[in-house]
Amino acid sequence: MSNHHSTMSRRDFMKGLGLVSAGIGAATATSPLFHDVDEITSSASGERKRPWWVKEVDEITVETDWNAMKRFNARDIMQCSLADRIGRNKLDDLIKLSMNNRKQWILENKPGYTLRDFALFTGANFGWFDGFSKCFTGDKRTSPMSGLGGSDSDVFYLNFGIDGTEQRPGSPDALCVPLPGFPVGGLAVPRWEGTPEENLRTVRAASRFYGCDEIGVGELDSLKGQKMIWTQDWDGKHIVFEDVDHGYETGPFWGGVVQDKEKRVIPTKARWYISLSQLMSDWNIKRAPTLFGDFTTAENYSRLHYAQIRLQRFIKALGYEALAGFMFINTTSNNPGMATLNGLGEHGRIGQLVSPEFGALQRLAGIITDMPLTPSKPIDAGIWRFCSSCSKCQENCPPQALSASDPVTYDVKGTWNNPGKKSTWLDGVKCASFWYEATTLCGVCVASCPWSRQDKSWVHDLIVKPSIASTTIFNSFFRSMDDAYGYARAKYDYKTQVCVTERDPEEWWDLQDLPVYGIYKTH
């Protein structure tokens, strides 16, 4: 393999990337130690190992009319538009109900909603909704004195690229704070060069180091890829493609009123989209819709956001564009759709990505870059065909926002759905309204999915999943076995408004063998 070193020392360069022991603390206890970019590229973690029965295919497995599908406006997603759907007064009533329920359930010591459970969620939420840099270009950080997530005046500008520029077009004036070994204005050294295959191995290895379980890559210059990018972001900024050297955004970086003219700009040369995936805790999410499911979601998005920012900085430090968004509503794109195109999994009846390795038990992010990368192909592992004979996510949905009686159709349920694929469709109003009633983000559908079982027994890996990938004959039987063996314990009792879980949620606090992040990767 070719070498890609610049004139600065390996250690200084890798220290700046955060890939040597200095400054990474506890991460070194479990993460590989690299000495230069070539070692990252050639490491075992740069390889992608899929089960033998997962096939690469030319088209995604759910029938899709790409001529009918258009780019979607993120402000139409339920997190941004519920007030428009049900009225501001109704939403205010739901917010009051949510707060009252939370307080009452804490006072009642309701299992899954106790003060101790809420405190754990509060800690996990830091880094997701509560406090982090929401930066499109990935080159700003918050002041350690002001804490994470402040106003523009609290934000320090950090140029972590190596192209010699100090400010990017559209970035607000702010104080430049160099890292040790990184002068203000950048390093001004040639960027790291590799083949698309070498670049992919490099990015995959770095993503694993930073905390991602899987990545997939797609091309944005294709008819399909660009349709996954929002037309307008969650805060009202338009997302546009322009023939410019660097991505930028106009208007307030954080907070303030966004004018209709404000935008986030993707250079047309940034043709590659990296989908990032991170496994969730099955031990926690199967206690959904209690706070145990909620703090699992919050903790994952917090960790994944930091992994995304670190990978952004890594790619920028190599000399390339790396653009990403705030993970409130799928960053700058429809993450499940993009990840499906990029081969991480298949579209599932749940309306989310379902992968052979993790099922629906994962959270997603993404980065747009001009670093040439070998694209991934869609896969066929029999997941969408299995969904047709399962419907467990729909049967267990507390507000019946997913319904087992719903047909597979091109007809959407509302403007929160993006037309174009032949699927079942979520009633977003029912789903989002239930979040307020339950005081959590639910998650029963994710916990109910048979593909979400993290049982690594030979029965699953050598018999069940390969059979599903090759034939539909046994699908109904496997779904029945999933019920019989009690894997799907996240069922909602509508009369008592209590989730039936495998164990009392509060027993979680007494588990003696709970692993880091609640994730058993070998059981």
Coordinates of C-alpha atoms in Angstrom, one line a residue:
M1 CA 0.0 0.0 0.0
S2 CA 1.2 3.5 -0.7
N3 CA 2.3 5.9 2.1
H4 CA 0.6 9.2 2.7
H5 CA 2.8 11.0 5.2
S6 CA 3.4 14.7 5.4
T7 CA 6.6 16.4 6.7
M8 CA 5.3 16.8 10.3
S9 CA 5.9 14.0 12.8
R10 CA 3.5 11.1 13.0
R11 CA 2.9 11.6 16.7
D12 CA 2.1 15.3 16.3
F13 CA -0.3 14.7 13.5
M14 CA -2.1 11.8 15.2
K15 CA -2.1 13.7 18.5
G16 CA -4.0 16.5 16.8
L17 CA -6.5 14.0 15.5
G18 CA -7.1 12.6 19.0
L19 CA -5.8 9.2 18.0
V20 CA -3.0 8.7 20.5
S21 CA -3.2 8.3 24.2
A22 CA -2.9 12.0 25.1
G23 CA -6.3 13.4 25.8
I24 CA -8.5 10.4 25.2
G25 CA -8.7 9.2 28.8
A26 CA -10.6 6.1 29.4
A27 CA -11.1 5.4 25.7
T28 CA -7.6 3.9 25.5
A29 CA -8.7 1.1 27.8
T30 CA -10.9 -0.4 25.2
S31 CA -9.9 1.3 21.9
P32 CA -7.0 0.4 19.6
L33 CA -3.9 2.6 19.6
F34 CA -2.8 3.9 16.2
H35 CA 0.5 5.6 15.3
D36 CA -0.4 7.0 11.9
V37 CA -3.1 7.1 9.3
D38 CA -1.6 4.1 7.4
E39 CA -2.1 2.0 10.5
I40 CA -5.7 3.1 10.7
T41 CA -6.2 2.1 7.1
S42 CA -4.6 -1.3 7.4
S43 CA -6.1 -2.2 10.7
A44 CA -8.6 -5.1 11.1
S45 CA -11.3 -2.5 12.1
G46 CA -11.0 -1.1 8.6
E47 CA -12.6 -4.2 7.2
R48 CA -16.4 -4.7 7.0
K49 CA -17.5 -8.2 7.9
R50 CA -21.1 -9.1 7.1
P51 CA -22.8 -12.5 7.7
W52 CA -22.4 -14.8 4.7
W53 CA -26.1 -14.8 3.9
V54 CA -26.4 -11.0 3.4
K55 CA -26.4 -10.4 -0.3
E56 CA -25.5 -7.1 -2.1
V57 CA -28.1 -6.1 -4.6
D58 CA -28.6 -3.2 -7.1
E59 CA -31.9 -1.9 -5.7
I60 CA -33.3 -1.6 -2.1
T61 CA -35.8 -4.4 -1.2
V62 CA -38.9 -2.1 -0.7
E63 CA -40.6 -1.2 -4.0
T64 CA -39.8 2.5 -4.7
D65 CA -41.0 4.9 -7.4
W66 CA -38.0 7.3 -7.6
N67 CA -39.8 9.6 -10.0
A68 CA -42.5 10.1 -7.4
M69 CA -40.2 10.6 -4.5
K70 CA -38.9 14.2 -3.9
R71 CA -36.6 15.9 -1.5
F72 CA -38.5 16.4 1.8
N73 CA -38.8 19.4 4.2
A74 CA -37.6 18.5 7.6
R75 CA -39.9 21.0 9.2
D76 CA -42.8 18.7 8.2
I77 CA -41.5 16.0 10.5
M78 CA -43.6 15.6 13.6
Q79 CA -41.0 16.9 16.0
C80 CA -41.2 20.2 14.2
S81 CA -44.8 20.4 13.2
L82 CA -47.1 18.8 15.8
A83 CA -48.5 22.2 16.8
D84 CA -49.5 22.8 13.2
R85 CA -51.2 19.4 13.1
I86 CA -53.2 19.4 16.2
G87 CA -53.2 23.1 17.2
R88 CA -51.2 25.1 19.7
N89 CA -53.8 24.8 22.4
K90 CA -53.9 21.0 22.1
L91 CA -50.1 20.8 22.2
D92 CA -50.0 23.0 25.3
D93 CA -52.5 20.6 26.9
L94 CA -50.3 17.7 26.0
I95 CA -47.2 19.4 27.5
K96 CA -49.1 20.1 30.7
L97 CA -50.3 16.5 30.8
S98 CA -46.7 15.3 30.2
M99 CA -45.3 17.4 33.1
N100 CA -48.2 16.4 35.4
N101 CA -47.8 12.7 34.6
R102 CA -44.0 12.8 35.1
K103 CA -44.4 14.5 38.5
Q104 CA -47.2 12.2 39.6
W105 CA -45.5 9.1 38.6
I106 CA -42.3 10.1 40.4
L107 CA -44.3 10.8 43.5
E108 CA -46.1 7.5 43.1
N109 CA -42.7 5.7 42.6
K110 CA -44.2 4.1 39.4
P111 CA -41.8 1.4 38.1
G112 CA -39.9 2.7 35.2
Y113 CA -40.7 6.4 36.0
T114 CA -39.1 6.9 39.5
L115 CA -36.9 9.8 40.5
R116 CA -33.9 7.6 40.2
D117 CA -35.0 6.6 36.6
F118 CA -35.5 10.2 35.7
A119 CA -32.1 11.2 37.1
L120 CA -30.4 8.6 34.9
F121 CA -32.3 9.9 31.8
T122 CA -31.2 13.5 32.7
G123 CA -27.6 12.4 32.8
A124 CA -27.8 10.4 29.5
N125 CA -29.6 13.4 27.8
F126 CA -26.5 15.6 28.1
G127 CA -25.0 15.7 24.7
W128 CA -28.2 15.1 22.8
F129 CA -31.0 17.6 23.5
D130 CA -29.2 19.1 26.5
G131 CA -26.0 20.8 25.6
F132 CA -23.7 20.2 22.6
S133 CA -22.4 22.0 19.6
K134 CA -24.9 21.9 16.8
C135 CA -22.5 22.9 14.0
F136 CA -23.0 22.1 10.3
T137 CA -19.4 22.6 9.3
G138 CA -18.0 20.8 12.3
D139 CA -15.3 23.4 13.0
K140 CA -16.8 25.2 16.0
R141 CA -16.7 24.2 19.6
T142 CA -18.1 25.6 22.8
S143 CA -16.1 27.3 25.5
P144 CA -15.2 25.0 28.4
M145 CA -16.0 27.9 30.7
S146 CA -19.5 28.4 29.4
G147 CA -20.4 24.7 29.1
L148 CA -21.7 23.0 26.1
G149 CA -24.4 24.5 24.0
G150 CA -24.3 28.3 24.5
S151 CA -25.2 31.3 22.5
D152 CA -23.1 32.6 19.6
S153 CA -21.1 34.7 22.1
D154 CA -20.1 31.6 24.0
V155 CA -18.8 29.8 21.0
F156 CA -15.1 29.5 20.2
Y157 CA -14.1 29.1 16.6
L158 CA -11.7 26.2 15.9
N159 CA -10.3 25.7 12.4
F160 CA -9.3 22.0 12.6
G161 CA -8.6 21.7 8.9
I162 CA -5.2 21.8 7.2
D163 CA -5.8 24.0 4.2
G164 CA -4.4 27.2 5.9
T165 CA -7.7 29.1 6.0
E166 CA -8.7 30.7 9.3
Q167 CA -12.4 31.4 8.6
R168 CA -15.0 29.8 6.3
P169 CA -17.6 31.8 4.3
G170 CA -20.7 32.4 6.4
S171 CA -19.1 31.6 9.8
P172 CA -19.7 34.1 12.5
D173 CA -16.9 36.1 14.0
A174 CA -15.6 34.4 17.1
L175 CA -12.5 33.8 19.1
C176 CA -10.0 31.4 17.5
V177 CA -8.6 28.8 20.0
P178 CA -5.9 26.5 18.6
L179 CA -5.2 23.1 20.0
P180 CA -1.7 22.3 21.2
G181 CA 0.4 21.7 18.0
F182 CA -2.2 23.3 15.8
P183 CA -1.5 27.0 15.0
V184 CA -4.3 29.4 14.3
G185 CA -5.0 29.3 10.6
G186 CA -4.4 25.6 10.3
L187 CA -1.3 23.6 9.5
A188 CA -1.0 24.5 5.8
V189 CA 0.3 21.1 4.8
P190 CA -0.7 18.9 1.8
R191 CA -3.8 16.8 2.5
W192 CA -3.7 13.1 3.0
E193 CA -4.4 11.2 -0.3
G194 CA -5.5 7.7 -0.8
T195 CA -7.6 5.6 -3.2
P196 CA -11.3 5.4 -2.6
E197 CA -10.8 1.9 -1.2
E198 CA -8.0 3.1 1.1
N199 CA -10.1 6.1 2.2
L200 CA -13.0 3.8 3.0
R201 CA -10.9 1.6 5.2
T202 CA -9.4 4.6 6.9
V203 CA -12.8 6.2 7.6
R204 CA -14.3 2.9 8.8
A205 CA -11.4 2.2 11.2
A206 CA -11.6 5.8 12.6
S207 CA -15.4 5.5 13.0
R208 CA -15.0 2.3 15.0
F209 CA -12.4 4.0 17.2
Y210 CA -14.8 6.9 17.8
G211 CA -17.7 4.7 18.7
C212 CA -19.6 3.7 15.6
D213 CA -20.5 0.1 15.0
E214 CA -21.1 0.2 11.3
I215 CA -20.8 2.7 8.4
G216 CA -22.1 2.7 4.8
V217 CA -21.3 5.0 1.9
G218 CA -23.5 6.4 -0.8
E219 CA -23.1 8.9 -3.6
L220 CA -25.0 12.2 -3.5
D221 CA -24.8 12.9 -7.2
S222 CA -27.2 10.0 -7.9
L223 CA -30.9 10.5 -8.5
K224 CA -31.6 8.6 -5.3
G225 CA -29.0 9.9 -2.9
Q226 CA -29.9 13.6 -3.2
K227 CA -33.5 12.9 -2.6
M228 CA -32.6 11.9 0.9
I229 CA -31.3 15.4 1.7
W230 CA -33.8 17.7 3.3
T231 CA -34.9 20.8 1.4
Q232 CA -35.2 22.7 4.6
D233 CA -33.6 21.9 8.0
W234 CA -35.3 21.7 11.4
D235 CA -34.6 25.3 12.2
G236 CA -35.8 26.7 8.9
K237 CA -32.5 27.0 7.1
H238 CA -32.7 25.8 3.5
I239 CA -30.2 23.1 2.5
V240 CA -28.8 23.8 -1.0
F241 CA -26.1 22.6 -3.3
E242 CA -23.7 25.2 -4.7
D243 CA -20.5 25.1 -6.8
V244 CA -18.2 26.4 -4.0
D245 CA -15.0 25.1 -2.4
H246 CA -16.3 24.9 1.2
G247 CA -19.6 24.2 2.8
Y248 CA -21.0 27.0 4.9
E249 CA -24.1 28.3 6.6
T250 CA -25.6 31.8 7.0
G251 CA -27.6 33.3 9.8
P252 CA -27.3 32.4 13.5
F253 CA -25.2 29.5 14.5
W254 CA -27.3 28.7 17.5
G255 CA -30.4 30.4 18.7
G256 CA -32.0 33.6 17.3
V257 CA -34.5 34.0 14.6
V258 CA -33.8 32.3 11.3
Q259 CA -34.8 34.3 8.3
D260 CA -36.2 32.5 5.2
K261 CA -33.1 33.4 3.2
E262 CA -30.7 31.6 5.5
K263 CA -29.2 28.4 4.3
R264 CA -26.7 25.6 4.8
V265 CA -24.7 25.0 1.7
I266 CA -23.3 21.7 0.4
P267 CA -20.5 22.0 -2.2
T268 CA -21.4 20.1 -5.4
K269 CA -18.0 18.4 -5.1
A270 CA -19.0 16.8 -1.8
R271 CA -20.4 13.7 -3.5
W272 CA -20.2 11.1 -0.8
Y273 CA -22.5 10.5 2.2
I274 CA -21.3 8.4 5.1
S275 CA -24.0 6.7 7.1
L276 CA -23.1 6.0 10.8
S277 CA -24.8 3.4 13.0
Q278 CA -24.5 2.7 16.7
L279 CA -26.0 -0.3 18.6
M280 CA -28.4 0.3 21.4
S281 CA -28.9 -1.6 24.6
D282 CA -31.4 -4.4 24.2
W283 CA -31.5 -4.9 28.0
N284 CA -32.8 -1.3 28.4
I285 CA -35.0 -0.7 25.4
K286 CA -37.1 -3.8 26.1
R287 CA -38.3 -1.9 29.2
A288 CA -39.9 0.7 26.8
P289 CA -42.0 2.9 27.0
T290 CA -40.6 3.7 30.5
L291 CA -37.7 6.0 31.1
F292 CA -35.4 3.0 30.7
G293 CA -36.1 3.0 27.0
D294 CA -35.8 6.8 26.9
F295 CA -32.5 7.1 28.6
T296 CA -31.2 4.4 26.2
T297 CA -32.2 6.6 23.3
A298 CA -30.8 9.7 24.8
E299 CA -27.5 8.0 25.7
N300 CA -27.1 6.6 22.2
Y301 CA -27.8 9.9 20.5
S302 CA -25.3 11.7 22.9
R303 CA -22.5 9.2 22.2
L304 CA -23.3 9.1 18.5
H305 CA -23.3 12.8 18.2
Y306 CA -19.8 13.0 19.7
A307 CA -18.7 10.2 17.4
Q308 CA -20.1 12.1 14.5
I309 CA -18.3 15.3 15.5
R310 CA -15.0 13.4 16.1
L311 CA -15.2 11.8 12.7
Q312 CA -16.0 15.2 11.1
R313 CA -12.9 16.6 12.7
F314 CA -10.9 13.6 11.6
I315 CA -11.9 14.0 7.9
K316 CA -11.4 17.8 8.0
A317 CA -7.9 17.3 9.5
L318 CA -7.1 15.0 6.6
G319 CA -7.9 18.0 4.3
Y320 CA -11.5 17.3 3.2
E321 CA -15.0 18.7 3.7
A322 CA -17.0 17.1 6.4
L323 CA -20.6 18.4 6.9
A324 CA -23.2 17.2 9.3
G325 CA -26.2 18.5 11.2
F326 CA -27.8 18.5 14.6
M327 CA -29.2 15.1 15.4
F328 CA -32.7 16.4 16.4
I329 CA -34.3 15.1 13.3
N330 CA -31.9 13.0 11.3
T331 CA -29.1 15.5 10.8
T332 CA -29.2 16.9 7.2
S333 CA -31.0 14.0 5.7
N334 CA -33.5 11.2 6.1
N335 CA -31.0 8.9 7.9
P336 CA -32.9 5.6 7.7
G337 CA -33.5 6.1 3.9
M338 CA -29.9 7.1 3.3
A339 CA -28.6 4.1 5.4
T340 CA -30.9 1.8 3.4
L341 CA -29.4 3.0 0.1
N342 CA -25.9 2.7 1.6
G343 CA -26.3 -0.9 2.6
L344 CA -26.5 -0.8 6.4
G345 CA -29.9 -2.6 6.4
E346 CA -33.3 -2.7 4.8
H347 CA -36.4 -0.6 5.1
G348 CA -38.6 -2.3 7.7
R349 CA -42.4 -2.4 8.5
I350 CA -41.5 -0.3 11.5
G351 CA -40.7 2.6 9.1
Q352 CA -37.0 2.6 10.2
L353 CA -33.8 0.9 9.2
V354 CA -33.6 -2.8 10.2
S355 CA -30.2 -4.4 9.8
P356 CA -29.1 -8.1 9.9
E357 CA -26.8 -7.4 12.8
F358 CA -28.8 -5.1 15.0
G359 CA -32.4 -5.1 13.7
A360 CA -34.0 -1.8 14.6
L361 CA -31.8 -1.6 17.7
Q362 CA -29.6 1.2 16.5
R363 CA -29.4 5.0 16.0
L364 CA -28.1 6.7 12.9
A365 CA -26.1 9.8 11.9
G366 CA -24.3 10.9 8.8
I367 CA -21.5 13.0 7.3
I368 CA -21.3 14.6 3.8
T369 CA -17.7 14.8 2.4
D370 CA -15.7 15.3 -0.8
M371 CA -13.3 12.6 0.3
P372 CA -13.5 10.0 -2.5
L373 CA -15.0 6.8 -1.0
T374 CA -16.0 3.4 -2.5
P375 CA -19.8 3.4 -2.3
S376 CA -21.7 0.5 -0.7
K377 CA -24.6 -1.3 -2.4
P378 CA -28.0 -2.0 -0.9
I379 CA -28.5 -5.4 0.7
D380 CA -31.1 -8.2 0.7
A381 CA -31.2 -10.2 3.9
G382 CA -34.8 -11.2 3.7
I383 CA -35.8 -8.5 6.3
W384 CA -38.5 -6.8 4.3
R385 CA -40.1 -10.1 3.2
F386 CA -40.0 -11.2 6.9
C387 CA -41.8 -8.0 7.9
S388 CA -44.7 -9.0 5.6
S389 CA -45.5 -12.0 7.9
C390 CA -44.7 -10.4 11.2
S391 CA -46.3 -7.1 12.1
K392 CA -45.2 -7.4 15.7
C393 CA -44.2 -3.7 15.9
Q394 CA -47.7 -2.7 14.8
E395 CA -49.5 -5.1 17.1
N396 CA -47.6 -3.7 20.1
C397 CA -47.8 0.0 19.2
P398 CA -49.5 1.7 22.3
P399 CA -51.3 4.5 20.3
Q400 CA -51.7 2.3 17.2
A401 CA -49.8 4.8 15.2
L402 CA -48.6 1.6 13.4
S403 CA -51.5 -0.7 12.7
A404 CA -51.3 -4.4 11.7
S405 CA -54.4 -3.8 9.5
D406 CA -52.6 -1.2 7.4
P407 CA -51.9 -2.3 3.8
V408 CA -48.6 -2.0 2.0
T409 CA -49.3 1.0 -0.3
Y410 CA -47.9 4.1 -2.0
D411 CA -50.7 6.1 -0.3
V412 CA -49.3 8.1 2.7
K413 CA -51.2 9.0 5.9
G414 CA -50.2 12.6 6.1
T415 CA -47.8 15.3 4.9
W416 CA -45.3 14.1 7.5
N417 CA -44.7 11.1 5.3
N418 CA -42.6 11.4 2.2
P419 CA -44.3 9.6 -0.8
G420 CA -42.5 7.4 -3.2
K421 CA -42.1 3.9 -1.6
K422 CA -44.6 1.1 -1.3
S423 CA -44.8 0.5 2.5
T424 CA -46.9 0.8 5.6
W425 CA -47.1 4.3 7.0
L426 CA -46.8 5.8 10.5
D427 CA -49.6 8.0 11.9
G428 CA -47.2 10.7 13.2
V429 CA -49.9 12.6 15.1
K430 CA -50.8 9.5 17.2
C431 CA -47.2 8.7 17.7
A432 CA -46.0 12.1 18.8
S433 CA -49.1 12.7 20.9
F434 CA -48.5 9.5 22.8
W435 CA -44.9 10.7 23.6
Y436 CA -46.4 13.5 25.7
E437 CA -48.9 11.2 27.4
A438 CA -46.2 8.6 28.3
T439 CA -43.7 11.4 29.1
T440 CA -41.1 9.5 27.0
L441 CA -40.2 8.8 23.4
C442 CA -41.8 5.3 23.7
G443 CA -39.6 2.9 21.7
V444 CA -42.0 -0.1 22.0
C445 CA -41.8 -0.7 18.2
V446 CA -38.0 -0.9 18.3
A447 CA -38.1 -3.3 21.3
S448 CA -40.7 -5.5 19.7
C449 CA -38.8 -6.2 16.5
P450 CA -37.6 -9.9 16.3
W451 CA -34.5 -8.6 14.5
S452 CA -33.6 -6.6 17.5
R453 CA -32.6 -9.6 19.6
Q454 CA -29.0 -9.5 20.4
D455 CA -28.8 -13.2 21.0
K456 CA -25.6 -14.4 19.3
S457 CA -26.4 -18.1 19.7
W458 CA -25.6 -20.5 16.9
V459 CA -29.3 -21.2 16.4
H460 CA -29.9 -17.6 15.3
D461 CA -26.7 -17.1 13.3
L462 CA -26.6 -20.5 11.6
I463 CA -30.3 -21.4 11.2
V464 CA -32.8 -18.6 11.7
K465 CA -31.3 -15.6 9.9
P466 CA -29.8 -17.5 7.0
S467 CA -33.2 -19.3 6.5
I468 CA -35.0 -15.9 6.5
A469 CA -32.5 -14.6 3.9
S470 CA -33.1 -17.5 1.5
T471 CA -36.8 -18.4 1.9
T472 CA -40.1 -17.1 3.3
I473 CA -41.5 -20.6 4.1
F474 CA -40.5 -20.5 7.8
N475 CA -41.1 -16.8 8.5
S476 CA -44.4 -17.3 10.3
F477 CA -42.9 -20.1 12.4
F478 CA -39.9 -18.0 13.4
R479 CA -42.2 -15.1 14.4
S480 CA -44.2 -17.6 16.6
M481 CA -41.0 -18.8 18.2
D482 CA -40.1 -15.2 19.0
D483 CA -43.3 -15.0 20.9
A484 CA -43.0 -18.4 22.5
Y485 CA -39.5 -17.8 23.9
G486 CA -40.5 -14.4 25.3
Y487 CA -38.1 -12.2 23.5
A488 CA -40.7 -9.6 22.7
R489 CA -41.7 -8.5 26.2
A490 CA -42.2 -4.9 25.3
K491 CA -46.0 -5.1 25.1
Y492 CA -48.3 -2.4 26.2
D493 CA -51.3 -3.0 28.5
Y494 CA -53.9 -0.4 27.4
K495 CA -56.0 -0.8 30.5
T496 CA -53.3 -0.3 33.1
Q497 CA -51.1 1.9 30.8
V498 CA -48.1 -0.2 31.9
C499 CA -45.6 -1.8 29.7
V500 CA -45.3 -5.6 30.2
T501 CA -41.6 -6.3 30.2
E502 CA -39.5 -9.4 30.9
R503 CA -38.6 -8.0 34.3
D504 CA -39.8 -5.3 36.6
P505 CA -38.1 -2.2 35.3
E506 CA -36.8 -1.3 38.8
E507 CA -34.9 -4.6 39.0
W508 CA -32.5 -3.0 36.5
W509 CA -30.8 -1.1 39.4
D510 CA -29.9 -4.4 41.0
L511 CA -28.4 -6.2 38.0
Q512 CA -24.9 -7.4 38.9
D513 CA -23.6 -8.1 35.5
L514 CA -24.8 -5.0 33.5
P515 CA -22.1 -4.2 30.9
V516 CA -20.9 -0.8 29.8
Y517 CA -23.8 1.1 28.2
G518 CA -26.0 -1.9 28.9
I519 CA -24.8 -3.7 25.7
Y520 CA -24.0 -7.4 25.6
K521 CA -22.2 -7.9 22.4
T522 CA -21.5 -11.6 22.9
H523 CA -24.5 -13.1 24.7

